[in-house]
mmCIF file with all atom_site columns, C-alpha atoms in Angstrom:
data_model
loop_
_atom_site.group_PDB
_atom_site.id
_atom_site.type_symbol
_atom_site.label_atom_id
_atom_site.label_alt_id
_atom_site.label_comp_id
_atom_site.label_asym_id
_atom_site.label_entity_id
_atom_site.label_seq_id
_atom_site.pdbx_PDB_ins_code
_atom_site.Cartn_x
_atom_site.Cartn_y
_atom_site.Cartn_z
_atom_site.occupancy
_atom_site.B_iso_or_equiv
_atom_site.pdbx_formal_charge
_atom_site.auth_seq_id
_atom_site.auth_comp_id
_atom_site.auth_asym_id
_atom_site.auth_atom_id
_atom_site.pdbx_PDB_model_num
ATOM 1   C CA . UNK A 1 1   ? 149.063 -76.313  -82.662 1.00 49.00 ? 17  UNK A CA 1
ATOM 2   C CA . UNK A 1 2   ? 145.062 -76.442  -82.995 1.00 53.00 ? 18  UNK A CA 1
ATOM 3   C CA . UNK A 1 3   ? 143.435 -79.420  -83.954 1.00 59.00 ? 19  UNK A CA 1
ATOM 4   C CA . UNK A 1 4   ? 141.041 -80.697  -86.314 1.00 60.00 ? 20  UNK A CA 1
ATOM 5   C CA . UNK A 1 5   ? 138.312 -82.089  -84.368 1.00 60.00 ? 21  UNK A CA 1
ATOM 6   C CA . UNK A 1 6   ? 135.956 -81.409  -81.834 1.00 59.00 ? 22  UNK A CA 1
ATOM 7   C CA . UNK A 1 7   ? 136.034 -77.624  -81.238 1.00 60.00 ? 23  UNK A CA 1
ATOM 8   C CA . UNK A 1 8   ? 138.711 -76.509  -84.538 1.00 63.00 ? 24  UNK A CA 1
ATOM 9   C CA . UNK A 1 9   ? 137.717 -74.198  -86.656 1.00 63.00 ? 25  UNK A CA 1
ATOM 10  C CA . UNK A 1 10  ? 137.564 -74.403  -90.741 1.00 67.00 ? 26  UNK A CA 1
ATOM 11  C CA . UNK A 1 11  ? 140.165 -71.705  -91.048 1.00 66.00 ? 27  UNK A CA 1
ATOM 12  C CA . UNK A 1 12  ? 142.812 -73.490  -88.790 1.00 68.00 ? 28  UNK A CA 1
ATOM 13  C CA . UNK A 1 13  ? 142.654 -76.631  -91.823 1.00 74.00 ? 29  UNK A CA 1
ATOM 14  C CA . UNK A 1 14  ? 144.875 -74.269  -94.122 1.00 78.00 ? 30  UNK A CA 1
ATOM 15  C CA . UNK A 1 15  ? 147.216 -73.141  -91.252 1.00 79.00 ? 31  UNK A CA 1
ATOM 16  C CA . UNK A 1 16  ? 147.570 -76.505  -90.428 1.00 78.00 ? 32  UNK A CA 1
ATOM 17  C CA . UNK A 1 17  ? 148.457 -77.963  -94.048 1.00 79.00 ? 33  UNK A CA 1
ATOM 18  C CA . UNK A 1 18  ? 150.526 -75.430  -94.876 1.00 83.00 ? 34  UNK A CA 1
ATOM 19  C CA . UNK A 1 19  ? 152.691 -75.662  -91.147 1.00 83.00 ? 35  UNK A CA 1
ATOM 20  C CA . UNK A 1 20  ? 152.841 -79.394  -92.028 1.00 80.00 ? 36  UNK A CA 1
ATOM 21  C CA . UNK A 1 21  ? 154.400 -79.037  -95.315 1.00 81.00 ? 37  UNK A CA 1
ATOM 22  C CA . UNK A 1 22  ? 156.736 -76.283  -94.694 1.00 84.00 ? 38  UNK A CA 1
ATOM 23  C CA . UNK A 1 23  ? 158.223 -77.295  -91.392 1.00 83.00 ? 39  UNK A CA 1
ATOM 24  C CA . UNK A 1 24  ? 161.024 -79.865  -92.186 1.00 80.00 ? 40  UNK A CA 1
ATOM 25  C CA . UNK A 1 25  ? 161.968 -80.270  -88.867 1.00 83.00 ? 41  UNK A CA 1
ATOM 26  C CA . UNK A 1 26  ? 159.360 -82.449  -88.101 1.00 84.00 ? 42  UNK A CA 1
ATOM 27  C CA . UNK A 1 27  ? 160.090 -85.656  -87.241 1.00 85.00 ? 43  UNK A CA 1
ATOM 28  C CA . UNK A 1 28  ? 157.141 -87.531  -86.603 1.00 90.00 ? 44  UNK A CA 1
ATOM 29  C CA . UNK A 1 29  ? 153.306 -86.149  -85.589 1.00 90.00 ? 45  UNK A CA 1
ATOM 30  C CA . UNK A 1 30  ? 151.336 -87.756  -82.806 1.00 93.00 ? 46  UNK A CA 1
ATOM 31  C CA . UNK A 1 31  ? 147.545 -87.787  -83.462 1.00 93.00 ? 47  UNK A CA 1
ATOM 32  C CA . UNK A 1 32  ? 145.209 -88.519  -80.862 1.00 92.00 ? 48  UNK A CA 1
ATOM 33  C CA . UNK A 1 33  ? 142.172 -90.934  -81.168 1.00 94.00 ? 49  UNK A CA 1
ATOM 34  C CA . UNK A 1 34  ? 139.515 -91.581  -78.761 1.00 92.00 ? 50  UNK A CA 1
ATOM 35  C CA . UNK A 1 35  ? 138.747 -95.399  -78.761 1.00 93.00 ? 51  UNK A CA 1
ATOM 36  C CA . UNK A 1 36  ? 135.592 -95.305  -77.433 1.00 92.00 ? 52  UNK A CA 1
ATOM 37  C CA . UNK A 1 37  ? 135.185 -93.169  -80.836 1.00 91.00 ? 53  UNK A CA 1
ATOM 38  C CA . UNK A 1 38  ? 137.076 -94.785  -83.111 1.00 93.00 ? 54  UNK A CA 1
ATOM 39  C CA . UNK A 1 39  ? 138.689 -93.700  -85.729 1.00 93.00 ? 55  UNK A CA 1
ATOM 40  C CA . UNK A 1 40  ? 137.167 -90.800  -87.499 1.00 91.00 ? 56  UNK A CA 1
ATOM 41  C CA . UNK A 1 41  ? 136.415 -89.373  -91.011 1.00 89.00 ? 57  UNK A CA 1
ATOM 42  C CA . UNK A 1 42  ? 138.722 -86.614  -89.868 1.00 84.00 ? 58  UNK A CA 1
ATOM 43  C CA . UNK A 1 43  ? 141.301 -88.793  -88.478 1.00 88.00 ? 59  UNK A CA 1
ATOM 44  C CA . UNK A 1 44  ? 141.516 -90.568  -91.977 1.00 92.00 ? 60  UNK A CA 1
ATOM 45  C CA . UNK A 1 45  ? 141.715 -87.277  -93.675 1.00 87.00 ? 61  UNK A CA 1
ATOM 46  C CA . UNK A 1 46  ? 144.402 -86.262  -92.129 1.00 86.00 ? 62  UNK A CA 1
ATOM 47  C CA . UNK A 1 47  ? 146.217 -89.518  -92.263 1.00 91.00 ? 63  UNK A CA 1
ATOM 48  C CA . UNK A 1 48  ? 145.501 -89.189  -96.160 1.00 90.00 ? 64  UNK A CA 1
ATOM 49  C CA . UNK A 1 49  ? 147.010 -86.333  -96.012 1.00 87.00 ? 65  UNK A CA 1
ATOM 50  C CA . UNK A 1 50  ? 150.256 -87.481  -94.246 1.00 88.00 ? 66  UNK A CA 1
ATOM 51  C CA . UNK A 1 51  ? 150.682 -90.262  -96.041 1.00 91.00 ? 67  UNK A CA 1
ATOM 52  C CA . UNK A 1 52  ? 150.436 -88.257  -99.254 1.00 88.00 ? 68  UNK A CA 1
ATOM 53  C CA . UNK A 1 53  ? 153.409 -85.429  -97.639 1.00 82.00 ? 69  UNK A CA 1
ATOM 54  C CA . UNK A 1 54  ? 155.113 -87.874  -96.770 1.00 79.00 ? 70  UNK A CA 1
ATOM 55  C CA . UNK A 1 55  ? 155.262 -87.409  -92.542 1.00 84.00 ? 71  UNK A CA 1
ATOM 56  C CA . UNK A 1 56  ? 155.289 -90.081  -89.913 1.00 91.00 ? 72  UNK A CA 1
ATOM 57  C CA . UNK A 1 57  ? 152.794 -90.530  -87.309 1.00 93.00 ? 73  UNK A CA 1
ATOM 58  C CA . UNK A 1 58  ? 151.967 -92.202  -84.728 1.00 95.00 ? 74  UNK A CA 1
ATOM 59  C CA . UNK A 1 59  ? 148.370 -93.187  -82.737 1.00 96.00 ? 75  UNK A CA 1
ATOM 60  C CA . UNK A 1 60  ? 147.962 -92.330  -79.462 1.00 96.00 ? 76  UNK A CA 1
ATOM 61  C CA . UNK A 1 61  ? 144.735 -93.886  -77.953 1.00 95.00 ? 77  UNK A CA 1
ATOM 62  C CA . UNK A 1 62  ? 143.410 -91.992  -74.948 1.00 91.00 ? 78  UNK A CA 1
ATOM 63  C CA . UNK A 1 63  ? 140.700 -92.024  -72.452 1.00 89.00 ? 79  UNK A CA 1
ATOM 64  C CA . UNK A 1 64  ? 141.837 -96.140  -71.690 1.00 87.00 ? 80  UNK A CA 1
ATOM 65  C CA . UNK A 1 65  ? 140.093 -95.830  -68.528 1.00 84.00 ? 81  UNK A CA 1
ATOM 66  C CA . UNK A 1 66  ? 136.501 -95.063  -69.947 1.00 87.00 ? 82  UNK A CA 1
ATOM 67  C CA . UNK A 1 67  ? 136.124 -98.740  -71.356 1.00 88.00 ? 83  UNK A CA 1
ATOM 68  C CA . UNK A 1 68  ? 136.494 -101.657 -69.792 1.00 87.00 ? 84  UNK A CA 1
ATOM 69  C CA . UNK A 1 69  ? 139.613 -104.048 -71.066 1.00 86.00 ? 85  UNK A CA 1
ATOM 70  C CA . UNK A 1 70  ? 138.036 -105.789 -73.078 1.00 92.00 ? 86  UNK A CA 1
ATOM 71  C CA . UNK A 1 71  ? 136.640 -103.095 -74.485 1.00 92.00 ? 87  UNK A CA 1
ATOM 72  C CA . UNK A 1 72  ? 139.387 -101.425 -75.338 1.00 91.00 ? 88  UNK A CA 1
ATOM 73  C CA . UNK A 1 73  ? 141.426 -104.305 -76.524 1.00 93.00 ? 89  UNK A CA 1
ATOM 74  C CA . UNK A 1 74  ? 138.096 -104.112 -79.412 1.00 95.00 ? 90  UNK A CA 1
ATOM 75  C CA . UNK A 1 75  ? 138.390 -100.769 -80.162 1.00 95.00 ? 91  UNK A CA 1
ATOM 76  C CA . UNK A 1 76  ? 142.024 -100.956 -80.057 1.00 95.00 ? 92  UNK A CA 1
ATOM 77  C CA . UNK A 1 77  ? 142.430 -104.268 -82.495 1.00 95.00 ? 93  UNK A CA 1
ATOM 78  C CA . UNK A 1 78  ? 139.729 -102.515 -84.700 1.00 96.00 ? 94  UNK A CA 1
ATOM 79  C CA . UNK A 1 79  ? 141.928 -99.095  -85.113 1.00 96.00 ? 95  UNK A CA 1
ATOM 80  C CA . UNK A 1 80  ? 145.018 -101.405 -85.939 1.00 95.00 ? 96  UNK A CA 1
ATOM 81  C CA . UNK A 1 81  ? 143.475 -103.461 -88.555 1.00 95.00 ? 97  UNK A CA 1
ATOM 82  C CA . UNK A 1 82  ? 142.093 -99.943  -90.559 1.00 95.00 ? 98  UNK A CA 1
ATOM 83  C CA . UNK A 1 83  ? 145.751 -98.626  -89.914 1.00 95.00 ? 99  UNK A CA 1
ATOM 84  C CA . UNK A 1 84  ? 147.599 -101.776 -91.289 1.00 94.00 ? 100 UNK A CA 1
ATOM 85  C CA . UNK A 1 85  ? 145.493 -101.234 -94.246 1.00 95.00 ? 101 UNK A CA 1
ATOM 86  C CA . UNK A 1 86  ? 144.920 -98.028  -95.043 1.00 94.00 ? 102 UNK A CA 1
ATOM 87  C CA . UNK A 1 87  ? 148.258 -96.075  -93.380 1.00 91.00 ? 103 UNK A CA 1
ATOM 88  C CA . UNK A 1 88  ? 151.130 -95.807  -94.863 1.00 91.00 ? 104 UNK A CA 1
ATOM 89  C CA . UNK A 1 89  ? 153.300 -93.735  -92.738 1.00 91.00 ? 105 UNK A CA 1
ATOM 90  C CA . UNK A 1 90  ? 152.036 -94.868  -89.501 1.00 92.00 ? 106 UNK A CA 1
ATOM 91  C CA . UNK A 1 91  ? 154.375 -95.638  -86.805 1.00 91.00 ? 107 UNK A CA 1
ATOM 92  C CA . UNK A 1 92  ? 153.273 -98.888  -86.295 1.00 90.00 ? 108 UNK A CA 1
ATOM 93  C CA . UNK A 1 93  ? 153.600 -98.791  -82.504 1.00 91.00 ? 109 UNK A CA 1
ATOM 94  C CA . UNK A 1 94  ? 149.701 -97.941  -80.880 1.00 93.00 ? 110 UNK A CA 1
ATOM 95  C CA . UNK A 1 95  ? 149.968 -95.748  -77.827 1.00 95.00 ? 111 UNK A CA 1
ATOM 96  C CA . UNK A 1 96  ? 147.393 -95.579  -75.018 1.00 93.00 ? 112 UNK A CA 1
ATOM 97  C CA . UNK A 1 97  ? 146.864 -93.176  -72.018 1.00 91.00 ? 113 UNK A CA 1
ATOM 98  C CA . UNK A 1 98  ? 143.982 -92.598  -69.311 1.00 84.00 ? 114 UNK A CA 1
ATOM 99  C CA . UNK A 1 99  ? 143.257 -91.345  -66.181 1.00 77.00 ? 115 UNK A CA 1
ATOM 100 C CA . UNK A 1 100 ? 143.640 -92.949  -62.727 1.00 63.00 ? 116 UNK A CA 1
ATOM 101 C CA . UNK A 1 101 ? 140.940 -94.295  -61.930 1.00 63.00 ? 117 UNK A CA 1
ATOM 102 C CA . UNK A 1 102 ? 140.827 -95.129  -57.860 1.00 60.00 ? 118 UNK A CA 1
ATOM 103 C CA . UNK A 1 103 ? 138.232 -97.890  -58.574 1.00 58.00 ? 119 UNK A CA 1
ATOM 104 C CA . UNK A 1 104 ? 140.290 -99.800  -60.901 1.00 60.00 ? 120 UNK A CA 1
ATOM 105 C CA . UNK A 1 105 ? 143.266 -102.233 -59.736 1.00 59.00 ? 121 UNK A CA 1
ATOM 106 C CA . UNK A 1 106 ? 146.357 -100.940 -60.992 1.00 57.00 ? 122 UNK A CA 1
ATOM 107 C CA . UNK A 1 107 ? 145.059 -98.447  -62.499 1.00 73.00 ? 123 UNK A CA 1
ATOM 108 C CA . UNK A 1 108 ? 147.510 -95.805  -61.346 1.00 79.00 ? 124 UNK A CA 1
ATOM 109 C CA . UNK A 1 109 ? 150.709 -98.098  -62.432 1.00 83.00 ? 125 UNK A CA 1
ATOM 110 C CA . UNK A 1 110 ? 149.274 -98.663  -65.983 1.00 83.00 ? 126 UNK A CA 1
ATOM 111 C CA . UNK A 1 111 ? 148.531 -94.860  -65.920 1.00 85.00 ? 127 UNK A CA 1
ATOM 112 C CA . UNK A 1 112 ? 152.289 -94.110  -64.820 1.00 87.00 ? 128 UNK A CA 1
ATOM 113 C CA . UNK A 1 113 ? 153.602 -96.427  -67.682 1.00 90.00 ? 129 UNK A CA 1
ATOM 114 C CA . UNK A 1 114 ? 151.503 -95.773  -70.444 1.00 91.00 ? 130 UNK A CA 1
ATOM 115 C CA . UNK A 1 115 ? 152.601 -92.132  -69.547 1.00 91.00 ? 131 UNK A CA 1
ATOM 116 C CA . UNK A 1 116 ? 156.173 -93.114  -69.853 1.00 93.00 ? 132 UNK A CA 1
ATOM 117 C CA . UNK A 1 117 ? 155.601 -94.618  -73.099 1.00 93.00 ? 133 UNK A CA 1
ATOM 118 C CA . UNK A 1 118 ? 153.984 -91.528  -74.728 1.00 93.00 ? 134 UNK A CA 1
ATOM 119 C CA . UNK A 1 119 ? 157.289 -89.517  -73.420 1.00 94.00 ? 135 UNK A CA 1
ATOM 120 C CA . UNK A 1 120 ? 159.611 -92.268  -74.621 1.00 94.00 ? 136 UNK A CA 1
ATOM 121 C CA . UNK A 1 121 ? 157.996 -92.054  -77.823 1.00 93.00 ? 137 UNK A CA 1
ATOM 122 C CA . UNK A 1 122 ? 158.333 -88.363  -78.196 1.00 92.00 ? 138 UNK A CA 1
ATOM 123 C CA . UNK A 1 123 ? 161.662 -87.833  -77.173 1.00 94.00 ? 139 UNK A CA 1
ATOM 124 C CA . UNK A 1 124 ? 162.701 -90.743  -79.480 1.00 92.00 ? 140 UNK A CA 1
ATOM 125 C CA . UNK A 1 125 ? 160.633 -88.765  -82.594 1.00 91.00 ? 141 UNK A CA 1
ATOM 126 C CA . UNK A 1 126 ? 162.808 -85.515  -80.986 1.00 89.00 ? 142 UNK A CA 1
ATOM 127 C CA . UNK A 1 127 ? 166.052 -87.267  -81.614 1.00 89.00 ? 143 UNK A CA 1
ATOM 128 C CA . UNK A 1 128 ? 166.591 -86.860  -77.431 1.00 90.00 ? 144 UNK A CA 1
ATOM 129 C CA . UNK A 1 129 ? 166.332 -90.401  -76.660 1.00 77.00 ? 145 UNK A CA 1
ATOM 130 C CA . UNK A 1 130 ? 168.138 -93.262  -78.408 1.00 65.00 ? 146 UNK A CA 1
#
């Protein structure tokens, strides 16, 4: 399905409201935030929206690797506080994926298990994985 960010077009927003409220088979949606971003007017929107249908969903952070730890524990604790007040059908489990980066320690075992998490977390939403 298209998004609604960088790159979507206007027409896609009625495509996507109306496949959100007609498809009862969804479980749960996953929507994808860019920390070193934050949160934006069009992620609220939609969350607005969600919370309004009523559909579960679920924050996945990505690009982990283009801040530094610290940095993204910031970004992250900031994105949990405007969820835990302002979301109502949030999953409130926060996600996070990133590349491997060869000049970070462990970088390619925290890539391999945030990776696993994001899967866990779909199949779970899918009803596969209990």
């Amino acid at each position: 399905m298209p998004g609604y960010g960088f790159k979507s077009q206007e027409a896609w927003g009625d495509l996507i409201l109306r496949y959100l409220r007609d498809r009862a088979q969804l479980k749960r949606l996953f929507i994808i935030i860019d920390p070193v971003a934050g949160i934006k007017e069009t992620d609220k929107q939609i969350m607005q929206i969600l919370d309004q249908q009523p559909l579960t969903y679920q924050v996945v952070l990505t690009k982990r690797d283009r801040l530094s730890k610290e940095a993204f524990e910031e970004s992250k604790g900031e994105i949990e506080k405007y969820l835990v007040k302002h979301a109502i059908c949030c999953y409130p489990e926060l996600l996070a994926t990133g590349k491997r980066r060869k000049s970070q320690k462990n970088s390619a075992e925290q890539t391999a298990e945030d990776i696993k998490r994001v899967q866990w977390a779909i199949m779970t939403a899918a009803g596969i994985a209990k």
